Short mmCIF file of C-alpha atoms (C1' of nucleotides) in Angstrom, two decimals:
data_model
loop_
_atom_site.label_atom_id
_atom_site.label_comp_id
_atom_site.label_asym_id
_atom_site.label_seq_id
_atom_site.Cartn_x
_atom_site.Cartn_y
_atom_site.Cartn_z
CA MET A 1 0.00 0.00 0.00
CA SER A 2 1.46 3.28 -1.07
CA ASN A 3 1.17 5.97 -3.72
CA LYS A 4 -1.92 7.60 -2.33
CA PRO A 5 -3.10 10.81 -3.91
CA ALA A 6 -3.24 13.72 -1.51
CA ASP A 7 -6.97 13.62 -1.01
CA GLU A 8 -6.77 10.08 0.26
CA ILE A 9 -4.72 11.17 3.20
CA ASN A 10 -7.32 12.07 5.73
CA GLU A 11 -7.66 10.71 9.20
CA ASN A 12 -10.41 8.20 8.57
CA GLY A 13 -10.06 7.28 4.91
CA THR A 14 -13.56 8.30 3.88
CA GLY A 15 -14.69 6.54 0.72
CA PHE A 16 -12.32 3.61 1.05
CA ILE A 17 -12.63 0.17 2.55
CA LYS A 18 -10.56 0.12 5.70
CA ASN A 19 -7.95 -2.49 6.64
CA VAL A 20 -7.68 -3.84 3.10
CA ALA A 21 -4.91 -2.87 0.70
CA ILE A 22 -3.92 -3.91 -2.78
CA ASP A 23 -0.27 -4.39 -3.61
CA THR A 24 0.68 -4.79 -7.24
CA VAL A 25 3.83 -6.42 -8.52
CA ILE A 26 4.20 -4.91 -11.98
CA PHE A 27 6.60 -6.96 -14.09
CA GLY A 28 8.42 -5.65 -17.13
CA PHE A 29 11.15 -7.20 -19.28
CA HIS A 30 14.04 -5.26 -20.76
CA ASP A 31 17.68 -5.93 -21.61
CA ASN A 32 17.24 -9.56 -20.63
CA LEU A 33 16.25 -8.59 -17.12
CA LEU A 34 12.97 -9.01 -15.33
CA ARG A 35 12.03 -5.80 -13.60
CA VAL A 36 9.40 -4.57 -11.20
CA LEU A 37 8.05 -1.10 -10.62
CA LEU A 38 8.90 0.34 -7.24
CA SER A 39 7.82 3.57 -5.65
CA ALA A 40 10.38 5.62 -3.77
CA TYR A 41 9.02 7.94 -1.13
CA LYS A 42 10.34 11.47 -1.11
CA ASN A 43 12.25 12.63 1.93
CA THR A 44 12.73 9.06 3.15
CA ASN A 45 14.75 6.01 2.20
CA TYR A 46 11.65 3.93 1.77
CA PHE A 47 10.84 1.88 -1.28
CA ALA A 48 7.57 0.05 -1.73
CA LEU A 49 5.39 -1.76 -4.22
CA PRO A 50 2.77 0.33 -5.96
CA GLY A 51 -0.36 -0.07 -3.94
CA GLY A 52 -3.71 1.38 -3.20
CA PHE A 53 -7.07 0.90 -1.64
CA ILE A 54 -10.54 -0.16 -2.69
CA ARG A 55 -13.24 2.45 -3.02
CA GLU A 56 -16.46 1.69 -1.24
CA LYS A 57 -18.33 0.71 -4.39
CA GLU A 58 -15.40 -0.41 -6.52
CA ASN A 59 -14.73 -3.93 -7.74
CA LEU A 60 -11.57 -5.43 -6.31
CA HIS A 61 -10.23 -6.10 -9.82
CA ASP A 62 -10.96 -2.55 -10.89
CA ALA A 63 -9.07 -1.20 -7.93
CA ALA A 64 -6.05 -3.29 -8.89
CA ARG A 65 -6.36 -2.18 -12.49
CA ARG A 66 -6.62 1.44 -11.39
CA VAL A 67 -3.42 1.19 -9.39
CA ALA A 68 -1.52 -0.53 -12.20
CA SER A 69 -2.84 1.93 -14.77
CA GLU A 70 -1.90 4.98 -12.76
CA ARG A 71 1.68 3.73 -12.37
CA THR A 72 2.23 2.71 -15.99
CA GLY A 73 0.02 4.96 -18.05
CA LEU A 74 -1.42 1.88 -19.75
CA ASP A 75 -5.06 0.98 -19.72
CA ASP A 76 -5.13 -2.60 -21.01
CA ILE A 77 -3.15 -4.35 -18.36
CA TYR A 78 -2.91 -8.06 -17.77
CA LEU A 79 -3.57 -8.68 -14.08
CA GLU A 80 -3.59 -11.80 -11.98
CA GLN A 81 -4.61 -12.05 -8.36
CA PHE A 82 -2.01 -14.25 -6.70
CA TYR A 83 -2.23 -14.25 -2.91
CA VAL A 84 -3.54 -12.56 0.19
CA PHE A 85 -1.11 -11.56 2.89
CA GLY A 86 -2.93 -11.56 6.18
CA ASP A 87 -0.56 -12.34 9.03
CA TYR A 88 -0.93 -10.00 11.94
CA SER A 89 2.85 -9.90 12.22
CA ARG A 90 3.08 -7.95 8.96
CA TYR A 91 1.41 -5.04 10.71
CA ASP A 92 4.09 -2.38 10.81
CA PRO A 93 2.83 1.22 10.81
CA GLN A 94 6.26 2.72 11.41
CA PRO A 95 7.16 3.40 7.76
CA PHE A 96 3.90 5.20 7.10
CA LYS A 97 4.28 7.28 10.20
CA VAL A 98 7.74 8.34 9.07
CA ILE A 99 6.58 8.96 5.52
CA MET A 100 3.71 11.14 6.62
CA GLU A 101 5.83 13.05 9.08
CA ALA A 102 8.53 13.57 6.47
CA ASN A 103 5.90 15.20 4.34
CA GLY A 104 4.57 17.51 7.01
CA ASN A 105 1.72 15.45 8.42
CA ARG A 106 1.24 14.58 12.05
CA PRO A 107 -1.10 11.58 11.98
CA SER A 108 -2.82 10.49 15.16
CA GLU A 109 -2.41 6.90 16.30
CA SER A 110 -5.87 6.15 15.02
CA HIS A 111 -5.15 7.36 11.47
CA TRP A 112 -6.59 4.75 9.12
CA LEU A 113 -3.26 4.26 7.32
CA LEU A 114 -1.63 3.32 10.60
CA GLN A 115 -4.04 0.47 11.22
CA ARG A 116 -3.51 -3.14 10.34
CA PHE A 117 -3.94 -3.99 6.64
CA ILE A 118 -4.74 -7.23 4.92
CA SER A 119 -3.09 -7.00 1.56
CA ILE A 120 -4.36 -8.56 -1.63
CA GLY A 121 -1.55 -9.24 -4.07
CA TYR A 122 -1.92 -8.79 -7.82
CA TYR A 123 0.79 -9.14 -10.39
CA ALA A 124 0.72 -7.30 -13.69
CA LEU A 125 2.58 -8.07 -16.89
CA VAL A 126 3.29 -5.04 -19.05
CA ASP A 127 5.21 -4.20 -22.18
CA PHE A 128 8.26 -2.35 -20.90
CA THR A 129 8.52 -0.29 -24.08
CA ARG A 130 4.99 1.05 -23.75
CA ALA A 131 4.87 1.73 -20.02
CA THR A 132 5.80 5.12 -18.65
CA PRO A 133 6.40 4.83 -14.92
CA THR A 134 4.42 7.58 -13.23
CA PRO A 135 4.75 8.46 -9.58
CA ALA A 136 1.59 9.18 -7.63
CA ALA A 137 0.88 12.84 -7.14
CA ILE A 138 3.24 14.70 -4.81
CA PHE A 139 4.39 11.76 -2.80
CA ASP A 140 6.94 9.63 -4.58
CA SER A 141 8.87 8.66 -7.65
CA CYS A 142 8.36 5.45 -9.55
CA ASN A 143 10.95 3.40 -11.43
CA TRP A 144 11.93 0.02 -12.75
CA TYR A 145 14.29 -2.12 -10.68
CA ASP A 146 15.64 -5.42 -11.80
CA LEU A 147 14.91 -8.35 -9.55
CA ASN A 148 18.54 -9.03 -8.74
CA ASN A 149 19.31 -5.52 -7.73
CA MET A 150 16.57 -4.09 -5.61
CA PRO A 151 16.62 -1.64 -2.75
CA GLU A 152 15.34 -2.72 0.63
CA LEU A 153 11.56 -2.58 0.74
CA ILE A 154 9.20 -1.65 3.53
CA GLN A 155 7.19 -4.21 5.45
CA ASP A 156 6.96 -7.61 3.77
CA HIS A 157 7.06 -6.31 0.20
CA SER A 158 10.11 -8.42 -0.66
CA LYS A 159 8.20 -11.53 0.29
CA ILE A 160 5.27 -10.37 -1.79
CA ILE A 161 7.50 -10.10 -4.84
CA THR A 162 8.96 -13.53 -4.16
CA LYS A 163 5.50 -15.03 -3.98
CA ALA A 164 4.40 -13.23 -7.15
CA LEU A 165 7.38 -14.63 -9.02
CA GLU A 166 6.62 -18.07 -7.69
CA VAL A 167 3.05 -17.97 -8.99
CA LEU A 168 4.17 -16.43 -12.27
CA ARG A 169 6.58 -19.34 -12.75
CA ALA A 170 3.91 -21.88 -11.95
CA ASN A 171 1.62 -20.19 -14.48
CA LEU A 172 4.24 -20.17 -17.23
CA ASP A 173 3.12 -23.59 -18.42
CA HIS A 174 -0.57 -23.00 -18.81
CA LYS A 175 -0.92 -19.28 -19.34
CA VAL A 176 0.59 -17.30 -22.18
CA VAL A 177 2.99 -14.89 -20.59
CA GLY A 178 4.96 -13.51 -23.52
CA TYR A 179 1.98 -11.76 -25.04
CA ASN A 180 1.89 -9.27 -22.21
CA LEU A 181 5.58 -8.77 -21.51
CA LEU A 182 6.87 -8.37 -25.07
CA PRO A 183 6.25 -5.79 -27.79
CA GLU A 184 3.94 -6.55 -30.69
CA SER A 185 6.62 -8.50 -32.55
CA PHE A 186 9.71 -10.22 -31.27
CA THR A 187 12.18 -12.92 -32.21
CA MET A 188 12.12 -16.45 -30.89
CA GLY A 189 15.38 -15.69 -29.14
CA GLU A 190 13.80 -12.82 -27.24
CA LEU A 191 10.89 -14.99 -26.20
CA GLN A 192 13.28 -17.66 -25.01
CA LYS A 193 15.34 -15.13 -23.05
CA LEU A 194 12.15 -14.03 -21.33
CA TYR A 195 11.30 -17.56 -20.30
CA GLU A 196 14.86 -18.21 -19.19
CA THR A 197 14.86 -15.06 -17.11
CA ILE A 198 11.58 -15.87 -15.39
CA LEU A 199 12.64 -19.45 -14.69
CA SER A 200 16.25 -18.56 -13.90
CA LYS A 201 17.54 -21.42 -16.00
CA LYS A 202 18.79 -22.16 -19.48
CA LEU A 203 16.48 -23.84 -21.96
CA LEU A 204 17.43 -25.85 -25.04
CA ARG A 205 16.93 -23.77 -28.16
CA PRO A 206 15.49 -26.40 -30.53
CA ALA A 207 13.13 -27.75 -27.90
CA PHE A 208 11.91 -24.30 -26.97
CA GLN A 209 11.28 -23.30 -30.56
CA ARG A 210 9.31 -26.44 -31.32
CA LYS A 211 7.29 -26.22 -28.13
CA MET A 212 6.29 -22.63 -28.76
CA LEU A 213 5.38 -23.28 -32.38
CA SER A 214 3.41 -26.39 -31.46
CA LEU A 215 1.10 -24.24 -29.33
CA CYS A 216 -0.14 -22.61 -32.53
CA ILE A 217 -0.30 -19.19 -30.90
CA LEU A 218 2.55 -17.65 -32.87
CA GLU A 219 2.70 -16.48 -36.44
CA ARG A 220 5.68 -15.34 -38.47
CA VAL A 221 5.62 -11.74 -39.56
CA ALA A 222 8.86 -10.91 -41.34
CA LYS A 223 12.58 -11.25 -40.98
CA LYS A 224 14.54 -8.94 -38.81
CA TYR A 225 17.78 -7.67 -40.29
CA SER A 226 19.64 -6.59 -37.23
CA GLY A 227 22.89 -5.69 -38.94
CA GLY A 228 24.61 -8.48 -37.06
CA ALA A 229 26.84 -10.82 -38.99
CA HIS A 230 24.49 -13.76 -38.78
CA LYS A 231 21.28 -15.16 -40.11
CA ALA A 232 18.31 -12.81 -39.71
CA PRO A 233 15.74 -14.26 -37.31
CA TYR A 234 12.05 -14.26 -38.07
CA LEU A 235 9.84 -11.92 -36.16
CA TYR A 236 6.82 -13.49 -34.53
CA ARG A 237 3.69 -12.17 -32.97
CA PHE A 238 0.86 -13.76 -31.03
CA VAL A 239 -2.19 -14.65 -33.05
CA THR A 240 -5.15 -13.05 -31.40
CA GLY A 241 -7.80 -15.15 -33.01
CA GLU A 242 -9.44 -12.22 -34.78
CA MET B 1 -19.94 -15.37 5.80
CA SER B 2 -22.23 -17.01 8.28
CA ASN B 3 -22.24 -19.05 11.44
CA LYS B 4 -21.52 -16.20 13.78
CA PRO B 5 -21.64 -16.87 17.50
CA ALA B 6 -24.15 -14.74 19.36
CA ASP B 7 -21.59 -12.35 20.77
CA GLU B 8 -20.48 -11.40 17.30
CA ILE B 9 -23.88 -10.08 16.46
CA ASN B 10 -23.63 -6.54 17.68
CA GLU B 11 -24.19 -3.42 15.68
CA ASN B 12 -20.57 -2.52 14.97
CA GLY B 13 -18.69 -5.80 15.10
CA THR B 14 -16.28 -4.82 17.82
CA GLY B 15 -13.12 -6.90 17.78
CA PHE B 16 -13.38 -7.91 14.14
CA ILE B 17 -12.02 -6.51 10.91
CA LYS B 18 -14.88 -4.95 9.02
CA ASN B 19 -15.77 -5.58 5.38
CA VAL B 20 -13.68 -8.73 5.16
CA ALA B 21 -15.12 -12.22 5.45
CA ILE B 22 -13.73 -15.70 5.15
CA ASP B 23 -15.71 -18.36 3.35
CA THR B 24 -14.57 -21.94 3.65
CA VAL B 25 -15.39 -24.71 1.22
CA ILE B 26 -14.92 -27.81 3.34
CA PHE B 27 -14.62 -30.89 1.16
CA GLY B 28 -15.27 -34.42 2.32
CA PHE B 29 -15.44 -37.70 0.43
CA HIS B 30 -17.91 -40.48 1.20
CA ASP B 31 -19.77 -43.14 -0.78
CA ASN B 32 -17.95 -42.10 -3.92
CA LEU B 33 -19.31 -38.60 -3.69
CA LEU B 34 -17.51 -35.35 -3.08
CA ARG B 35 -19.36 -33.34 -0.47
CA VAL B 36 -19.19 -29.90 1.07
CA LEU B 37 -20.33 -28.67 4.44
CA LEU B 38 -23.22 -26.23 4.28
CA SER B 39 -24.88 -24.29 7.04
CA ALA B 40 -28.65 -24.04 7.08
CA TYR B 41 -30.09 -21.07 8.89
CA LYS B 42 -32.94 -21.72 11.28
CA ASN B 43 -36.29 -20.15 10.49
CA THR B 44 -35.26 -19.41 6.91
CA ASN B 45 -34.65 -21.32 3.69
CA TYR B 46 -31.12 -20.05 3.48
CA PHE B 47 -28.08 -22.21 2.98
CA ALA B 48 -24.56 -20.87 3.03
CA LEU B 49 -20.92 -21.83 3.20
CA PRO B 50 -19.38 -21.89 6.65
CA GLY B 51 -17.83 -18.52 7.12
CA GLY B 52 -16.50 -16.11 9.63
CA PHE B 53 -14.55 -13.01 10.28
CA ILE B 54 -11.03 -12.06 11.24
CA ARG B 55 -10.33 -10.88 14.74
CA GLU B 56 -8.39 -7.66 15.03
CA LYS B 57 -5.12 -9.34 15.96
CA GLU B 58 -5.67 -12.71 14.35
CA ASN B 59 -3.72 -14.13 11.42
CA LEU B 60 -5.84 -14.62 8.31
CA HIS B 61 -4.89 -18.31 8.18
CA ASP B 62 -5.77 -18.78 11.82
CA ALA B 63 -9.19 -17.26 11.24
CA ALA B 64 -9.81 -19.72 8.41
CA ARG B 65 -8.58 -22.58 10.55
CA ARG B 66 -10.81 -21.48 13.39
CA VAL B 67 -13.88 -21.49 11.16
CA ALA B 68 -13.07 -24.89 9.68
CA SER B 69 -12.30 -26.35 13.10
CA GLU B 70 -15.50 -25.11 14.67
CA ARG B 71 -17.57 -26.69 11.88
CA THR B 72 -15.83 -30.06 11.84
CA GLY B 73 -14.55 -30.62 15.35
CA LEU B 74 -11.11 -31.31 13.89
CA ASP B 75 -8.01 -29.37 14.75
CA ASP B 76 -5.49 -30.47 12.15
CA ILE B 77 -7.15 -29.30 9.00
CA TYR B 78 -5.57 -28.96 5.58
CA LEU B 79 -6.40 -25.50 4.26
CA GLU B 80 -5.64 -23.75 1.04
CA GLN B 81 -6.38 -20.14 0.22
CA PHE B 82 -7.78 -20.14 -3.31
CA TYR B 83 -9.34 -16.82 -4.31
CA VAL B 84 -10.68 -13.48 -3.19
CA PHE B 85 -14.17 -12.49 -4.24
CA GLY B 86 -14.34 -8.73 -4.39
CA ASP B 87 -16.89 -7.61 -6.94
CA TYR B 88 -19.18 -4.92 -5.66
CA SER B 89 -22.07 -6.71 -7.33
CA ARG B 90 -21.81 -9.54 -4.84
CA TYR B 91 -22.94 -7.16 -2.12
CA ASP B 92 -26.33 -8.47 -1.10
CA PRO B 93 -27.34 -7.76 2.50
CA GLN B 94 -30.90 -9.06 2.07
CA PRO B 95 -30.28 -12.62 3.30
CA PHE B 96 -28.61 -11.42 6.47
CA LYS B 97 -31.36 -8.97 7.15
CA VAL B 98 -33.92 -11.76 6.84
CA ILE B 99 -31.83 -14.14 8.90
CA MET B 100 -31.42 -11.66 11.71
CA GLU B 101 -35.06 -10.69 11.68
CA ALA B 102 -36.13 -14.33 11.63
CA ASN B 103 -34.16 -14.73 14.83
CA GLY B 104 -35.61 -11.74 16.61
CA ASN B 105 -33.10 -9.06 15.74
CA ARG B 106 -33.89 -5.73 14.17
CA PRO B 107 -30.61 -4.56 12.70
CA SER B 108 -30.18 -0.96 11.62
CA GLU B 109 -29.08 -0.27 8.05
CA SER B 110 -25.60 0.49 9.34
CA HIS B 111 -25.20 -2.88 11.08
CA TRP B 112 -21.73 -4.12 10.19
CA LEU B 113 -23.06 -7.42 8.81
CA LEU B 114 -25.19 -5.55 6.32
CA GLN B 115 -22.21 -3.76 4.80
CA ARG B 116 -20.24 -4.84 1.77
CA PHE B 117 -17.86 -7.73 2.32
CA ILE B 118 -14.78 -8.80 0.44
CA SER B 119 -14.60 -12.52 0.88
CA ILE B 120 -11.41 -14.54 1.08
CA GLY B 121 -11.98 -18.11 -0.05
CA TYR B 122 -10.30 -21.08 1.61
CA TYR B 123 -10.91 -24.70 0.85
CA ALA B 124 -10.39 -27.43 3.40
CA LEU B 125 -9.90 -31.15 2.86
CA VAL B 126 -11.08 -33.31 5.73
CA ASP B 127 -11.52 -36.97 6.50
CA PHE B 128 -15.28 -37.49 6.31
CA THR B 129 -15.17 -40.28 8.86
CA ARG B 130 -13.48 -38.12 11.48
CA ALA B 131 -15.42 -34.90 11.01
CA THR B 132 -18.50 -34.18 13.06
CA PRO B 133 -20.44 -31.34 11.45
CA THR B 134 -21.22 -28.84 14.15
CA PRO B 135 -23.55 -25.90 13.68
CA ALA B 136 -22.53 -22.56 15.10
CA ALA B 137 -24.18 -21.73 18.41
CA ILE B 138 -27.89 -21.00 18.23
CA PHE B 139 -28.08 -19.94 14.64
CA ASP B 140 -27.98 -22.84 12.24
CA SER B 141 -27.47 -26.47 11.45
CA CYS B 142 -24.56 -27.85 9.51
CA ASN B 143 -24.48 -30.84 7.18
CA TRP B 144 -22.79 -32.53 4.25
CA TYR B 145 -24.24 -32.05 0.78
CA ASP B 146 -22.94 -33.75 -2.29
CA LEU B 147 -21.84 -31.48 -5.09
CA ASN B 148 -24.42 -32.72 -7.55
CA ASN B 149 -27.33 -32.26 -5.21
CA MET B 150 -27.08 -28.99 -3.39
CA PRO B 151 -29.70 -26.56 -2.18
CA GLU B 152 -29.69 -23.05 -3.49
CA LEU B 153 -27.12 -20.94 -1.70
CA ILE B 154 -27.15 -17.31 -0.68
CA GLN B 155 -25.19 -14.64 -2.51
CA ASP B 156 -22.44 -15.99 -4.79
CA HIS B 157 -21.63 -19.05 -2.68
CA SER B 158 -22.28 -21.42 -5.59
CA LYS B 159 -19.68 -19.63 -7.65
CA ILE B 160 -17.28 -19.82 -4.74
CA ILE B 161 -17.68 -23.59 -4.62
CA THR B 162 -17.17 -23.83 -8.37
CA LYS B 163 -13.97 -21.85 -8.13
CA ALA B 164 -12.75 -23.92 -5.18
CA LEU B 165 -13.30 -27.11 -7.15
CA GLU B 166 -11.48 -25.62 -10.11
CA VAL B 167 -8.41 -24.81 -8.03
CA LEU B 168 -8.58 -28.17 -6.26
CA ARG B 169 -8.51 -29.89 -9.66
CA ALA B 170 -5.58 -27.80 -10.82
CA ASN B 171 -3.74 -28.71 -7.62
CA LEU B 172 -4.40 -32.44 -7.97
CA ASP B 173 -1.22 -32.89 -9.98
CA HIS B 174 1.27 -31.27 -7.70
CA LYS B 175 -0.26 -31.48 -4.25
CA VAL B 176 -1.15 -34.66 -2.44
CA VAL B 177 -4.87 -34.57 -1.95
CA GLY B 178 -5.74 -38.07 -0.84
CA TYR B 179 -3.88 -37.75 2.42
CA ASN B 180 -6.43 -35.28 3.73
CA LEU B 181 -9.64 -36.66 2.28
CA LEU B 182 -9.21 -40.34 3.07
CA PRO B 183 -8.97 -42.28 6.32
CA GLU B 184 -5.64 -43.54 7.61
CA SER B 185 -5.67 -46.55 5.31
CA PHE B 186 -7.49 -47.14 2.06
CA THR B 187 -7.39 -49.28 -1.04
CA MET B 188 -6.00 -48.18 -4.37
CA GLY B 189 -9.53 -48.42 -5.73
CA GLU B 190 -10.79 -45.94 -3.18
CA LEU B 191 -7.99 -43.52 -3.97
CA GLN B 192 -8.77 -43.81 -7.66
CA LYS B 193 -12.48 -43.24 -7.05
CA LEU B 194 -11.57 -40.06 -5.18
CA TYR B 195 -9.50 -38.76 -8.06
CA GLU B 196 -12.17 -39.73 -10.56
CA THR B 197 -14.80 -37.93 -8.52
CA ILE B 198 -12.79 -34.74 -8.23
CA LEU B 199 -11.91 -34.75 -11.92
CA SER B 200 -15.30 -36.02 -13.06
CA LYS B 201 -13.73 -38.49 -15.41
CA LYS B 202 -12.67 -42.12 -15.56
CA LEU B 203 -9.01 -43.00 -15.18
CA LEU B 204 -7.23 -46.12 -16.38
CA ARG B 205 -6.66 -48.47 -13.49
CA PRO B 206 -3.16 -49.75 -14.30
CA ALA B 207 -1.87 -46.30 -15.16
CA PHE B 208 -3.30 -44.81 -11.99
CA GLN B 209 -1.82 -47.50 -9.79
CA ARG B 210 1.62 -47.12 -11.32
CA LYS B 211 1.56 -43.36 -11.15
CA MET B 212 0.59 -43.32 -7.49
CA LEU B 213 3.18 -45.92 -6.56
CA SER B 214 5.88 -44.13 -8.54
CA LEU B 215 5.43 -41.07 -6.32
CA CYS B 216 6.82 -43.12 -3.41
CA ILE B 217 4.37 -41.61 -0.98
CA LEU B 218 2.35 -44.77 -0.39
CA GLU B 219 3.16 -47.85 1.59
CA ARG B 220 1.32 -51.12 1.77
CA VAL B 221 -0.12 -51.98 5.12
CA ALA B 222 -2.10 -55.20 4.85
CA LYS B 223 -4.71 -56.91 2.79
CA LYS B 224 -8.33 -56.10 3.19
CA TYR B 225 -10.69 -59.05 3.26
CA SER B 226 -13.94 -57.36 2.45
CA GLY B 227 -16.05 -60.48 2.22
CA GLY B 228 -16.55 -59.77 -1.45
CA ALA B 229 -16.10 -62.63 -3.86
CA HIS B 230 -12.87 -61.36 -5.34
CA LYS B 231 -9.21 -60.82 -4.66
CA ALA B 232 -8.54 -58.92 -1.45
CA PRO B 233 -6.96 -55.54 -2.23
CA TYR B 234 -3.99 -54.19 -0.34
CA LEU B 235 -4.54 -51.37 2.06
CA TYR B 236 -2.24 -48.41 1.62
CA ARG B 237 -1.40 -45.41 3.70
CA PHE B 238 0.62 -42.29 3.08
CA VAL B 239 4.18 -42.40 4.31
CA THR B 240 4.70 -39.40 6.53
CA GLY B 241 8.45 -39.41 6.51
CA GLU B 242 8.76 -40.00 10.25
"C1'" DC C 1 35.34 -17.63 -46.63
"C1'" DC C 2 34.54 -17.31 -41.90
"C1'" DA C 3 32.07 -16.55 -37.56
"C1'" DA C 4 27.78 -16.19 -35.41
"C1'" DA C 5 23.10 -16.93 -34.80
"C1'" DA C 6 18.76 -19.06 -36.53
"C1'" DG C 7 16.21 -22.87 -38.18
"C1'" DT C 8 15.54 -27.95 -38.92
"C1'" DG C 9 16.66 -33.22 -38.69
"C1'" DT C 10 17.66 -37.23 -36.24
"C1'" DT C 11 18.52 -40.51 -32.66
"C1'" DG C 12 17.57 -42.67 -28.50
"C1'" DC C 13 15.48 -42.56 -24.14
"C1'" DT C 14 11.56 -42.01 -21.18
"C1'" DT C 15 6.79 -41.81 -20.39
"C1'" DC C 16 2.05 -42.82 -21.23
"C1'" DT C 17 -1.90 -45.50 -23.33
"C1'" DA C 18 -4.35 -49.39 -23.96
"C1'" DC C 19 -5.10 -53.80 -23.47
"C1'" DA C 20 -4.01 -58.53 -22.00
"C1'" DC C 21 -3.11 -61.62 -18.61
"C1'" DC C 22 -2.74 -63.65 -14.07
"C1'" DC C 23 -4.05 -63.88 -9.02
"C1'" DA C 24 -7.02 -64.25 -5.07
"C1'" DT C 25 -11.54 -64.66 -3.02
"C1'" DG C 26 -16.11 -66.35 -1.64
"C1'" DA C 27 -20.38 -67.97 -3.49
"C1'" DT D 1 -15.35 -73.50 -10.92
"C1'" DC D 2 -16.97 -69.23 -11.90
"C1'" DA D 3 -17.61 -64.34 -11.58
"C1'" DT D 4 -15.49 -60.38 -9.73
"C1'" DG D 5 -12.18 -57.20 -8.66
"C1'" DG D 6 -7.05 -56.37 -7.82
"C1'" DG D 7 -2.20 -56.50 -9.41
"C1'" DT D 8 1.29 -56.78 -13.14
"C1'" DG D 9 3.29 -57.29 -18.07
"C1'" DT D 10 3.90 -55.46 -22.45
"C1'" DA D 11 3.61 -53.58 -27.24
"C1'" DG D 12 2.98 -49.42 -29.57
"C1'" DA D 13 2.59 -44.35 -29.58
"C1'" DA D 14 3.95 -40.07 -28.06
"C1'" DG D 15 6.94 -36.81 -26.10
"C1'" DC D 16 11.30 -34.91 -25.10
"C1'" DA D 17 16.40 -34.19 -24.37
"C1'" DA D 18 20.58 -33.89 -26.75
"C1'" DC D 19 23.26 -33.16 -30.47
"C1'" DA D 20 24.32 -32.57 -35.47
"C1'" DC D 21 23.58 -30.33 -39.54
"C1'" DT D 22 22.11 -26.66 -42.68
"C1'" DT D 23 21.02 -21.81 -43.77
"C1'" DT D 24 21.66 -17.00 -43.70
"C1'" DT D 25 23.95 -12.78 -42.72
"C1'" DG D 26 27.82 -9.16 -42.59
"C1'" DG D 27 32.63 -8.57 -42.07
#
DNA sequence: CCAAAAGTGTTGCTTCTACACCCATGA
DNA sequence: TCATGGGTGTAGAAGCAACACTTTTGG
């Protein structure tokens, strides 16, 4: 939970469901690295996952989509609910107290943001080249960090990312992941690099190519002349069924 | 959400987290049928999943375990969090209003149980022969219903069961399910019947037997002389690693 | 003509499917 | 001894890992 617009910061959180937060793990892929969007709070050393809250009459999914959209500038985002984090031990209001104080607020102990939150985790898969990381108004910046080189995160946000990656990996087999993380067209090599990065292991090139083509979800578009001294790879794109 | 003890029924739900419910789909297996525990409210025609709420300092998992334990009398229950139901359209306070009125209460519109709830779904797998369905104090009865022959349920509880079954099926491959749904010892035929019931399809006997044995999680205990005019099957049990 | 990367062929192993066969049991 | 259900054997198909080979590109 983070990135709240200014008007959300009032003592009792009018208009929002209390004690429930949404944390989104927004994955992007670039330069052969899997990255996530993190918010950095101004005037503090705190980093956190993009998060938000559910409006009183808002669908849970829509709230997650709203958060992911506001941070990326995209409006057609692939989202997957992956886990709920509900241990009482994750209750840690200290960071928010510091953040608010660093920004000139003096919240009372009963401020709604200082209460316990049950956090519903969503992961998003976005096309790195189309997303424009956008910090929430006033409060923070927002940037990509690769998974192997992340700053320390508040609360249990590191664990949330770990769990998101775990579920993403488990879903690799039966859900099409590349469609959301890659640009419109891409080479088979790029697709393989994506899979290898998510799984953290090498895959055999011939096997991967055949497996992907056997799914009948890819079509060849054209060849890509990269200027490299080697055979030009085909470009592929996902067939959308239209 | 249902089965609340009397002391939970006060206007503002003191001691509980508001707007969040837990619904548990408690599966049991008996007579070759997959069954779920349903609560029937007295003085109404309403049936619902066993449910409950999270105490202010209680872990989410512990709240789910508490609900499942109270309904079954068991204390070592296998639980799996499977989905969160958060559409605003599922908000339907009517049944609770009727239930409370049928039991002599006159809740105000602002009664906490008549507010919107986001419901966290857990499924439980229990040994039918050990569970003793126990209704929550005063309010309702509690019984097994087989999946193909269920009463109409309040709100979106049917959809919740459908989703639970979906996830249970998906988990059949990589989680050991029989251990929790069967008694201490069982025949290979019984285990196969369980799988066939969950998947709603026939499996090949030799293949099933070999697959199960190849997992090295079963050990033979003894033969079972059923009195039937046929070869006595072996009894198996899950090796626990002790 | 060479190096590098992409695409395809092939071989052998493992796994699964489908059916056949044998074994034990009590009427 | 027969019907019934449980356990095992096995041939063929399918799938996959591993490696070899061919093709294309620019230096």
